[in-house]
Amino acid sequence: MHANKIIVTDDDIKFTENILLDKGQKFDESRRKYIRDFDTLDLMAVPGSGKTTLLLAKLLILERNLPFSDNSGILVLSHTNTAVEEIKDKIKLFSHRLFNYPNFVGTIQSFVNKYLALPYYEDIYIKKIQSIDEKKYYEAIEKYYNNIKNYTFKSWLINQYDPIEKLKKIRLNENDSLINYVNGKEEEFQLKDKKSNSYIELQKMKKDLLKLGILHYDDAYYLASRYINKNPLIINIIQNRFRYVFVDEMQDMDIHQNNLLEKIFYNYEKEISSLQRLGDINQAIYSNEIHTDNIWKNKKSMHIINGSNRLTKLNAELASRFSIDNNQINGLNNINKNYKPILLVYDKNKVRCYVIQAFSRYVTELFRKDYTTNSIVYKVVSWRRYHEHEDKITLSSYCPNYSYMDQIDNNHHNSVGIITDFYELTKILTKKIIDKLNEAGIKINNNHITKFELINYLKDIDNGEYDKYKLFLYKSINLLFANNYVEFYKQFNAYLKDLIKLLTNKNYSIESTFIDEEGIKLYIKKDANDRKCRMCDIMGVTPIITTVHSVKGETHDVTLFLESFYNSKYESDILHEVICGKTIGEVLQEDYDKIKQLKQEIEDLKDRGKTRGIKTREDKIKSIELAINYKKQYSKLVYVALTRAKSIIGYGISKDKYNEYLEDNINKGEWEIIFV
């Protein structure tokens, strides 16, 4: 392909095996074939297949060939800083040149910032960017909102639902038109008239923030697209700079990131760079969203590795049914016993503690009988953490001691996770305040109090009340994180009394324990000593209770997946046919066939000159397409959960759902069914 063609020798592969594999282990022929191939291709690898190890093997071999004769480099991109650090940590002792110029190993965001957004910005504005940061950007948005001078525009904005949030989500596309969020569509933007006062003001806001150098992460992609459109030669420059490009966890890339990479590195007329993308489209869950669109379209060459060293045969067979691309996992784990998956059927009135404890007792007996050691990783996972209505079962329903801090204390979340937890508790506390004010019949400007009304009122007073409110939230959450609940309750009620006095000029009597009686107890522990609840132990190991998203990429010994209420459904409402034995591919094909039939019926009606019945069929198609979307979403989530464990996987479902969907349809021979 180019002058720096890599020829991989047996000695190269042996070198990587000695560094990356346990003593005596070898790469099989399928993996050797991938390691030797440095042309443009996609690697699809099932969970537990050693995908990252294969990438590291390639990088070690490239290190042996550095520097290249044309001074070009290697580009390695992943989605998170954690993933990048993992790559560096594992091979840095053997890769002195790889992590220096002219090579680049980092996140796609850092790559876009360094090589596209910053150079273009400095060329256009003749100055440096102040910040590319979400928090600072949102602070600038709030400051902008509080200083709007245009009366007509301000009036329009005030009448919008949560105007500050509306401003925060506005972006520019590459044509400088307004869109909502980075992948929004121009035609879906609320304002259609680009010459209207409000449209022009919103556009001006975005451009003014750009001039100030205060950017959201998404703005870097806007600048990058503008740079490429105005200077197409930059594509050739970047391709010549980076001859070998690797994108790890490609399924986690968002649409705009994928499009940018394709624009730069896919040039079918004259392809200079070799681009290899690694991942698994079945695990496309990231940042609490699930990519249902298959933005990772297969390109020239596809290399598939479906052998999982993590999964046993029975676990692999179950997980494969949830595979969107119908790729069957070959369970190669012969070290662990081939246990049947466990279906845990529970009474909705006996959820808290009962479910996890019943599973733990059963697994403990299995392990004792099989002389399993107590050195295990045991996690209990679910999709949704909590719900404001207690009758909706979520992760917090199963364990009274579940809290966000458990996850932080056990170092299973990066800073983004901590920020998310802080944000969630902020929402909960704010809701509690607003609920209590409304219960007391207190109004602002004769209106029922909302978050927007309260915050605007505190800001308008302009005597530091809004800062006092933010400080109260900050201190309260830190008290919760420190398990200092006595002081938290005292401060919460004291602030609420002060706030009511501010709003009414009256003192108001509040039961000091009202907060104890409400939903906060679902999310935070009342006693720090309860953290180690031994009733849920397996062989002395306490389960870590967390979300499916937080365990992606992990390996466990035991994983218990528990159904939760999400988007008005439980997983079995959507996937009962798959649980019973069909593959998700078969289920989706039935839906595709229905759509095909309906489209044919519409064409037949049109051919006969009839219109009656067309709208009904079009609505049915939309309904089926929505159902397909949900099935893909839920299937990917369950797939990730069921592919973590080396030994035992459990699936928890309510007796109501079991009776409704599974009792007469499930293959009972596939499962160990336990009724709680």
XYZ file of C-alpha atoms in Angstrom:
676
model
C 0.000 0.000 0.000
C 2.852 2.388 0.794
C 6.544 2.471 1.525
C 6.109 1.604 5.205
C 4.471 -1.750 4.551
C 4.780 -3.903 7.669
C 5.912 -7.500 7.288
C 5.171 -9.476 10.456
C 7.533 -12.352 11.223
C 7.051 -15.331 13.523
C 9.651 -13.733 15.770
C 7.487 -10.587 16.008
C 4.483 -12.612 17.127
C 6.546 -14.596 19.624
C 7.851 -11.288 21.013
C 4.299 -10.046 21.636
C 3.198 -13.377 23.132
C 6.009 -13.230 25.682
C 4.896 -9.762 26.780
C 1.106 -9.994 26.596
C 0.162 -13.619 27.276
C 0.594 -15.912 30.245
C 3.488 -18.326 30.132
C 2.873 -21.102 27.625
C -0.011 -19.362 25.869
C -0.004 -18.679 22.122
C -2.164 -16.705 19.722
C -4.338 -19.041 17.650
C -4.318 -18.898 13.852
C -7.325 -16.546 13.628
C -5.654 -14.022 15.899
C -2.281 -14.410 14.159
C -3.980 -13.670 10.856
C -5.327 -10.406 12.240
C -2.007 -9.434 13.834
C -0.228 -9.866 10.478
C -2.744 -7.732 8.543
C -1.987 -3.999 8.510
C -4.294 -3.043 5.648
C -7.552 -1.142 6.148
C -10.064 -3.401 7.898
C -12.579 -3.718 10.712
C -12.131 -6.159 13.574
C -15.357 -7.426 15.112
C -14.516 -9.228 18.348
C -16.892 -10.775 20.868
C -16.576 -10.073 24.612
C -13.674 -11.914 26.191
C -11.889 -12.466 22.884
C -8.836 -10.400 23.831
C -9.479 -7.548 21.404
C -7.366 -5.042 23.318
C -4.551 -7.581 23.571
C -4.562 -7.916 19.778
C -4.345 -4.151 19.394
C -1.435 -4.058 21.823
C 0.309 -6.815 19.848
C 0.070 -4.711 16.685
C 1.394 -1.649 18.471
C 4.353 -3.585 19.857
C 5.193 -4.798 16.352
C 4.913 -1.272 14.957
C 7.218 -0.057 17.728
C 9.854 -2.455 16.410
C 9.562 -0.803 12.979
C 9.842 2.800 14.156
C 10.882 5.306 12.995
C 9.376 5.073 9.516
C 11.502 6.183 6.574
C 9.089 8.976 5.634
C 8.806 10.238 9.248
C 5.091 9.438 9.362
C 3.503 8.246 12.586
C 0.881 6.049 14.214
C -2.500 7.279 15.446
C -4.341 5.365 18.186
C -7.758 6.620 19.269
C -10.172 5.451 21.912
C -13.273 6.919 23.460
C -12.199 7.575 27.044
C -9.068 8.646 28.863
C -9.348 5.476 30.946
C -9.080 3.305 27.832
C -6.135 5.340 26.563
C -4.309 4.994 29.885
C -4.924 1.238 29.840
C -3.183 1.005 26.464
C -0.251 3.079 27.687
C 0.130 1.244 30.994
C 0.292 -2.212 29.449
C 3.037 -1.596 26.906
C 4.844 1.619 27.871
C 7.895 -0.299 29.124
C 8.351 -1.766 25.650
C 7.234 1.229 23.566
C 9.576 4.153 24.086
C 8.937 5.659 20.643
C 5.219 4.916 20.219
C 4.096 7.517 22.746
C 6.214 10.329 21.333
C 6.208 12.497 18.203
C 5.238 11.877 15.418
C 2.783 9.402 16.938
C -0.404 10.242 18.824
C -2.255 8.071 21.337
C -5.351 9.682 22.846
C -9.098 10.184 22.737
C -10.882 11.206 19.578
C -11.801 14.471 21.326
C -8.162 15.296 22.047
C -7.222 14.414 18.457
C -9.922 16.684 17.008
C -8.960 19.492 19.366
C -5.231 19.333 18.607
C -5.147 18.742 14.869
C -8.317 20.415 13.615
C -10.269 22.667 15.982
C -7.410 24.607 17.570
C -5.435 25.288 14.353
C -8.563 26.423 12.519
C -9.714 28.617 15.401
C -6.342 30.318 15.717
C -6.262 30.905 11.966
C -9.750 32.479 11.919
C -9.765 34.442 15.185
C -6.005 35.105 15.490
C -6.014 34.046 19.140
C -6.112 30.925 21.267
C -9.205 29.146 22.552
C -9.957 29.877 26.211
C -11.553 26.526 26.989
C -13.198 23.474 25.481
C -15.201 22.420 28.496
C -18.856 21.674 29.169
C -19.025 23.208 32.638
C -17.389 26.505 31.633
C -19.541 26.637 28.519
C -22.742 26.238 30.533
C -21.603 28.929 32.965
C -21.110 31.262 30.001
C -24.609 30.400 28.749
C -26.155 31.351 32.113
C -24.189 34.597 32.166
C -25.355 35.358 28.636
C -28.996 34.687 29.566
C -28.835 37.011 32.564
C -27.474 39.834 30.391
C -29.758 39.690 27.333
C -30.638 43.256 26.283
C -32.940 42.511 23.336
C -36.419 42.797 24.910
C -38.248 40.936 22.129
C -35.830 38.061 22.198
C -35.801 37.901 26.021
C -39.604 37.819 26.078
C -39.670 34.964 23.572
C -37.049 33.070 25.541
C -38.801 33.497 28.899
C -41.911 31.908 27.411
C -39.973 28.774 26.471
C -39.900 25.798 28.803
C -36.639 25.956 30.792
C -34.974 28.615 28.583
C -31.450 28.136 29.941
C -31.560 24.433 29.111
C -32.823 25.402 25.672
C -29.800 27.628 25.146
C -27.413 24.948 26.385
C -28.395 22.456 23.704
C -28.091 24.812 20.719
C -25.309 24.054 18.240
C -24.253 25.191 14.763
C -23.985 22.745 11.896
C -21.294 23.076 9.232
C -23.569 25.463 7.293
C -23.914 27.733 10.356
C -27.585 26.797 10.739
C -29.010 26.176 14.206
C -29.587 22.626 15.431
C -30.315 20.970 18.767
C -27.282 19.049 20.006
C -24.410 18.022 17.782
C -26.320 15.502 15.656
C -29.547 17.483 15.377
C -31.259 18.042 12.056
C -31.721 21.518 10.653
C -35.309 20.822 9.613
C -36.212 19.737 13.158
C -35.112 22.991 14.800
C -37.998 24.845 16.434
C -37.497 28.141 14.595
C -38.039 27.770 10.859
C -37.612 31.399 9.805
C -33.886 32.110 9.709
C -34.594 35.826 9.381
C -36.637 36.022 12.573
C -35.315 38.069 15.482
C -35.028 35.058 17.790
C -33.184 32.919 15.229
C -30.678 35.687 14.523
C -30.106 36.279 18.247
C -29.518 32.584 18.936
C -27.098 32.396 16.038
C -25.331 35.488 17.345
C -25.072 33.945 20.811
C -23.260 30.907 19.433
C -20.902 32.997 17.326
C -20.190 35.401 20.189
C -19.226 32.506 22.457
C -16.967 31.185 19.716
C -15.286 34.584 19.426
C -14.742 34.608 23.184
C -13.065 31.222 22.860
C -15.517 29.462 25.189
C -16.418 26.193 23.494
C -18.484 23.141 24.244
C -16.850 19.829 23.313
C -19.252 19.611 20.374
C -18.011 22.924 18.984
C -14.651 21.306 18.258
C -16.377 19.083 15.686
C -18.106 22.104 14.162
C -14.722 23.809 13.748
C -13.165 20.609 12.415
C -15.844 20.250 9.735
C -15.443 23.895 8.729
C -11.685 23.434 8.524
C -11.946 20.403 6.244
C -14.602 21.991 4.030
C -12.556 25.147 3.543
C -9.179 23.396 3.326
C -9.690 19.899 1.839
C -5.919 19.457 1.599
C -5.833 18.999 5.375
C -7.107 15.453 4.772
C -3.993 14.602 2.764
C -1.774 16.265 5.341
C -3.256 14.223 8.200
C -3.188 10.996 6.194
C 0.464 11.534 5.338
C 1.198 12.300 8.984
C -0.511 9.127 10.273
C 0.084 6.072 8.077
C -1.419 3.593 10.536
C -4.627 4.498 12.352
C -6.342 2.388 15.015
C -9.723 3.218 16.538
C -10.551 1.110 19.591
C -14.104 0.588 20.907
C -15.425 1.994 17.660
C -19.012 1.163 18.598
C -18.842 3.838 21.307
C -18.156 6.607 18.811
C -21.088 8.920 18.179
C -22.438 9.740 14.726
C -20.522 13.009 14.345
C -17.281 11.361 15.457
C -17.746 8.491 13.041
C -18.555 10.853 10.171
C -15.448 12.925 10.820
C -13.167 9.885 10.888
C -14.652 8.641 7.632
C -14.215 12.040 6.016
C -10.540 12.089 6.948
C -9.408 8.498 6.545
C -11.687 6.937 3.937
C -10.568 8.147 0.537
C -11.301 5.481 -2.020
C -9.514 7.254 -4.886
C -6.231 7.649 -3.060
C -6.102 6.004 0.337
C -2.844 6.819 2.079
C -3.553 5.747 5.652
C -4.347 2.254 6.799
C -7.373 2.478 9.110
C -8.318 -0.345 11.449
C -11.406 -0.124 13.630
C -11.922 -2.491 16.524
C -15.068 -3.164 18.499
C -18.375 -4.961 18.823
C -21.560 -3.321 17.558
C -23.542 -5.435 20.007
C -22.004 -3.434 22.860
C -22.896 0.015 21.540
C -23.847 1.465 24.901
C -22.094 4.563 26.151
C -22.763 7.700 28.257
C -26.199 6.352 29.198
C -27.306 6.206 25.571
C -27.540 3.255 23.265
C -26.741 3.754 19.606
C -29.493 1.982 17.746
C -28.357 3.208 14.362
C -25.582 1.030 13.036
C -23.268 3.953 12.340
C -20.384 1.541 12.061
C -20.954 0.417 8.503
C -18.704 -2.415 7.426
C -16.054 -1.294 4.983
C -13.620 -3.038 2.684
C -12.587 -5.939 4.884
C -13.994 -7.534 8.015
C -12.115 -9.805 10.387
C -14.318 -11.596 12.928
C -13.155 -13.234 16.140
C -16.016 -15.045 17.845
C -14.079 -17.193 20.298
C -14.494 -15.941 23.874
C -11.938 -17.036 26.457
C -14.219 -15.568 29.139
C -17.529 -17.301 28.476
C -18.434 -20.923 29.030
C -20.413 -22.787 26.379
C -23.842 -22.369 28.013
C -23.321 -18.703 28.877
C -22.121 -18.010 25.331
C -25.175 -19.712 23.839
C -27.542 -17.571 25.917
C -25.704 -14.291 25.278
C -25.539 -14.996 21.528
C -29.326 -14.809 21.285
C -29.102 -11.102 22.128
C -26.518 -10.404 19.396
C -27.849 -7.784 16.967
C -25.529 -8.900 14.173
C -26.364 -12.601 14.762
C -22.716 -13.341 15.495
C -22.608 -16.539 17.537
C -20.148 -16.508 20.424
C -17.996 -19.590 20.759
C -17.513 -20.134 24.495
C -13.918 -21.324 24.922
C -13.737 -21.160 28.721
C -13.120 -24.750 29.813
C -11.539 -23.768 33.121
C -14.763 -22.769 34.849
C -17.578 -25.266 35.258
C -20.283 -25.025 32.587
C -23.149 -23.899 34.854
C -26.626 -23.307 33.495
C -27.737 -19.662 33.569
C -29.957 -18.980 36.585
C -33.435 -17.496 36.148
C -34.457 -15.856 39.404
C -38.248 -15.408 39.646
C -39.350 -13.164 42.489
C -42.544 -11.868 44.054
C -42.908 -8.113 43.560
C -43.797 -7.821 47.246
C -40.503 -9.455 48.212
C -37.906 -7.578 46.212
C -35.737 -5.674 48.635
C -32.956 -7.913 49.965
C -34.817 -11.147 49.162
C -33.795 -11.361 45.504
C -30.052 -10.782 45.821
C -29.834 -12.877 48.983
C -31.638 -15.822 47.356
C -29.265 -15.718 44.394
C -26.218 -15.435 46.650
C -27.302 -18.392 48.799
C -27.836 -20.575 45.748
C -24.492 -19.682 44.169
C -22.688 -20.130 47.494
C -23.965 -23.706 47.716
C -22.851 -24.390 44.136
C -19.393 -23.021 44.787
C -18.989 -24.891 48.077
C -19.941 -28.127 46.393
C -17.452 -27.446 43.599
C -14.692 -26.215 45.941
C -14.570 -22.775 44.343
C -12.184 -20.389 46.092
C -13.439 -17.194 47.672
C -11.354 -15.004 45.367
C -14.216 -13.941 43.104
C -15.629 -10.804 41.508
C -19.382 -10.614 42.077
C -21.541 -7.832 40.639
C -25.264 -7.151 40.598
C -26.289 -4.932 37.693
C -29.359 -3.276 36.261
C -30.241 -0.626 33.702
C -31.996 2.031 35.744
C -30.767 3.135 39.137
C -33.945 4.489 40.689
C -37.458 5.766 40.009
C -39.408 8.392 41.914
C -42.362 5.988 42.191
C -41.558 3.149 44.573
C -43.769 0.648 42.747
C -41.473 0.839 39.707
C -38.689 -1.673 40.266
C -35.159 -0.399 39.674
C -31.700 -1.121 41.066
C -32.386 0.755 44.306
C -35.506 -1.381 44.837
C -33.431 -4.528 45.249
C -30.994 -3.225 47.852
C -31.755 -0.666 50.603
C -28.054 0.066 50.929
C -27.534 0.887 47.279
C -26.121 4.374 46.848
C -24.093 6.281 44.357
C -21.255 6.552 46.825
C -20.840 2.767 46.947
C -19.796 2.953 43.329
C -17.442 5.871 43.888
C -15.922 4.321 47.034
C -15.126 1.152 45.121
C -13.436 3.112 42.322
C -15.748 1.779 39.652
C -16.554 5.170 38.186
C -14.388 7.754 36.569
C -14.903 11.460 37.188
C -17.796 11.573 34.732
C -19.620 9.038 36.870
C -19.020 11.077 40.017
C -20.257 14.237 38.334
C -23.358 12.372 37.177
C -24.062 11.164 40.722
C -23.632 14.687 42.092
C -25.970 15.990 39.413
C -28.593 13.318 40.157
C -28.587 14.143 43.869
C -28.882 17.834 43.009
C -32.030 17.059 41.040
C -33.445 14.947 43.866
C -32.866 17.608 46.526
C -34.260 20.363 44.313
C -37.374 18.291 43.657
C -37.844 17.695 47.399
C -37.648 21.427 48.079
C -40.122 22.270 45.320
C -42.530 19.512 46.385
C -42.532 20.788 49.970
C -43.115 24.381 48.884
C -46.043 23.352 46.715
C -47.489 21.174 49.495
C -47.484 24.284 51.675
C -49.406 26.190 48.992
C -46.602 28.687 48.479
C -46.497 30.413 45.097
C -44.151 32.659 43.150
C -45.910 35.424 41.232
C -49.161 33.527 41.854
C -47.744 30.541 39.976
C -47.248 26.944 41.026
C -43.528 26.612 41.801
C -41.274 24.873 39.284
C -37.504 24.559 39.240
C -37.359 27.316 36.628
C -39.604 29.638 38.690
C -37.601 29.091 41.862
C -34.166 29.603 40.320
C -35.246 32.708 38.418
C -36.778 34.140 41.594
C -33.564 33.590 43.548
C -31.505 35.160 40.765
C -33.827 38.155 40.398
C -33.589 39.023 44.109
C -29.920 39.724 43.423
C -28.793 39.637 47.048
C -26.821 36.436 46.918
C -29.790 34.099 47.383
C -29.003 32.049 44.301
C -25.389 31.608 45.421
C -26.692 30.638 48.866
C -28.962 28.045 47.230
C -26.070 26.538 45.226
C -23.880 26.484 48.339
C -26.651 24.707 50.245
C -26.869 22.005 47.559
C -23.110 21.595 47.475
C -22.793 21.262 51.254
C -25.818 18.958 51.509
C -24.504 16.522 48.936
C -21.082 16.476 50.559
C -22.773 15.604 53.854
C -24.549 12.740 52.120
C -21.315 11.564 50.552
C -19.752 11.633 54.043
C -22.701 9.630 55.450
C -23.400 12.482 57.894
C -27.170 12.150 57.740
C -27.982 13.792 61.073
C -26.304 17.030 59.995
C -27.812 16.713 56.516
C -31.374 16.527 57.857
C -30.710 19.463 60.169
C -29.281 21.662 57.401
C -31.924 20.672 54.872
C -34.812 21.634 57.140
C -33.070 24.807 58.299
C -32.573 25.951 54.705
C -36.171 25.100 53.818
C -37.453 27.223 56.718
C -35.274 30.143 55.600
C -36.455 29.761 52.018
C -40.127 29.741 52.996
C -39.581 32.837 55.112
C -37.917 34.507 52.122
C -40.886 33.647 49.889
C -43.680 34.502 52.351
C -42.169 36.710 55.055
C -43.618 34.171 57.493
C -42.163 31.482 59.704
C -43.345 28.017 58.804
C -43.348 24.929 60.977
C -41.897 21.815 59.354
C -41.720 18.331 60.778
C -38.008 17.832 61.244
C -38.142 14.292 59.891
C -40.138 14.860 56.714
C -37.169 14.160 54.477
C -36.603 10.789 56.174
C -40.028 9.650 55.106
C -39.590 10.331 51.416
C -37.673 9.119 48.402
C -34.145 10.129 49.435
C -33.919 6.948 51.486
C -34.042 5.056 48.194
C -30.750 6.514 47.083
C -28.625 6.972 50.166
C -27.843 4.787 53.157
C -29.129 5.760 56.596
C -26.249 4.014 58.323
C -22.731 3.728 56.980
C -22.275 0.533 58.998
C -24.823 -1.196 56.774
C -22.499 -0.876 53.782
C -21.127 -4.397 54.190
C -24.354 -6.399 54.183
C -23.095 -9.947 54.702
C -26.449 -11.530 53.877
C -25.701 -10.970 50.182
C -22.170 -12.395 50.258
C -20.918 -15.241 48.121
C -18.025 -17.038 49.837
C -17.398 -13.928 51.936
C -17.433 -11.603 48.916
C -19.932 -8.739 49.044
C -21.506 -7.917 45.669
C -20.841 -4.595 44.044
C -24.205 -3.206 43.003
C -24.074 -0.913 39.999
C -25.359 -0.206 36.488
C -24.736 -2.208 33.334
C -23.055 0.817 31.773
C -20.429 0.920 34.513
C -19.331 -2.707 34.003
C -18.871 -2.610 30.229
C -15.476 -4.094 29.432
C -15.155 -5.831 32.799
C -14.736 -9.512 33.631
C -16.587 -11.017 36.614
C -16.891 -14.462 38.121
C -20.582 -13.969 38.866
C -22.997 -11.455 37.360
C -26.634 -11.061 38.361
C -28.698 -8.964 35.945
C -31.945 -7.620 37.406
C -34.794 -6.225 35.334
C -35.682 -2.575 35.869
C -38.357 -0.143 34.753
C -37.054 1.947 31.864
C -38.986 3.870 29.194
C -42.248 2.530 30.669
C -41.149 -1.082 30.154
C -39.242 -3.890 31.785
C -36.742 -5.856 29.707
C -39.030 -8.892 29.450
C -41.804 -6.712 28.000
C -39.515 -6.177 25.025
C -37.341 -9.298 24.895
C -39.488 -12.166 26.227
C -39.230 -14.054 22.937
C -35.433 -13.924 23.106
C -35.406 -15.066 26.727
C -37.620 -17.972 25.662
C -35.287 -19.145 22.906
C -35.508 -17.078 19.726
C -32.590 -14.953 18.585
C -33.049 -11.197 18.427
C -32.299 -11.500 14.708
C -35.306 -13.789 14.248
C -37.533 -11.454 16.247
C -36.428 -8.415 14.245
C -36.840 -10.257 10.949
C -40.505 -10.860 11.772
C -40.900 -7.114 12.269
C -39.077 -6.349 9.015
C -41.376 -8.785 7.202
C -44.427 -7.023 8.645
C -43.112 -3.669 7.416
C -42.422 -5.140 3.984
C -45.976 -6.502 3.823
C -47.500 -3.181 4.895
C -45.441 -1.269 2.319
C -46.612 -3.677 -0.365
C -50.222 -3.138 0.717
C -49.715 0.635 0.479
C -48.346 0.277 -3.062
C -51.293 -1.937 -4.017
C -53.749 0.659 -2.699
C -51.980 3.412 -4.637
C -52.036 1.310 -7.819
C -55.798 0.947 -7.420
C -56.168 4.706 -6.934
C -57.293 4.381 -3.324
C -56.174 6.442 -0.342
C -58.282 4.946 2.420
C -56.181 2.664 4.582
C -52.815 4.169 3.602
C -52.524 6.382 6.691
C -53.426 3.468 8.975
C -50.700 1.328 7.445
C -48.144 4.134 7.583
C -48.896 4.559 11.289
C -48.456 0.814 11.808
C -45.067 0.979 10.096
C -43.971 3.804 12.409
C -45.146 1.805 15.414
C -43.211 -1.291 14.310
C -40.091 0.780 13.596
C -40.290 2.200 17.116
C -40.624 -1.332 18.498
C -37.560 -2.401 16.488
C -35.627 0.489 17.970
C -36.570 -0.559 21.504
C -35.707 -4.196 20.848
C -32.245 -3.207 19.632
C -31.723 -0.921 22.623
C -32.733 -3.463 25.215
C -30.945 -6.329 23.489
C -27.585 -4.534 23.487
C -27.983 -3.700 27.156
C -28.762 -7.297 28.140
C -25.966 -8.573 25.869
C -23.405 -6.498 27.751
C -24.746 -7.711 31.110
C -24.715 -11.384 30.134
C -21.178 -11.357 28.711
C -19.304 -10.296 31.861
C -19.117 -13.529 33.863
C -16.618 -16.373 33.578
C -18.708 -18.647 35.750
C -22.336 -17.888 36.618
C -24.861 -15.469 35.166
C -28.242 -14.795 36.707
C -31.305 -13.070 35.297
C -33.883 -11.650 37.716
C -37.516 -11.252 36.648
C -40.765 -10.666 38.548
C -43.255 -13.517 38.876
C -45.864 -11.370 37.096
C -43.657 -11.083 34.014
C -42.650 -14.731 34.228
C -46.291 -15.825 34.274
C -47.224 -13.412 31.486
C -44.427 -14.240 29.066
C -42.237 -17.169 30.056
C -44.054 -19.901 31.976
C -45.562 -21.636 28.944
C -42.874 -20.661 26.434
C -39.429 -20.835 27.987
C -37.148 -23.809 27.441
C -36.857 -24.851 31.082
C -33.978 -27.169 30.251
C -31.752 -24.174 29.404
C -32.167 -22.513 32.785
C -31.824 -23.262 36.460
C -35.095 -21.664 37.587
C -35.330 -20.472 41.188
C -38.511 -19.040 42.691
C -37.943 -16.548 45.503
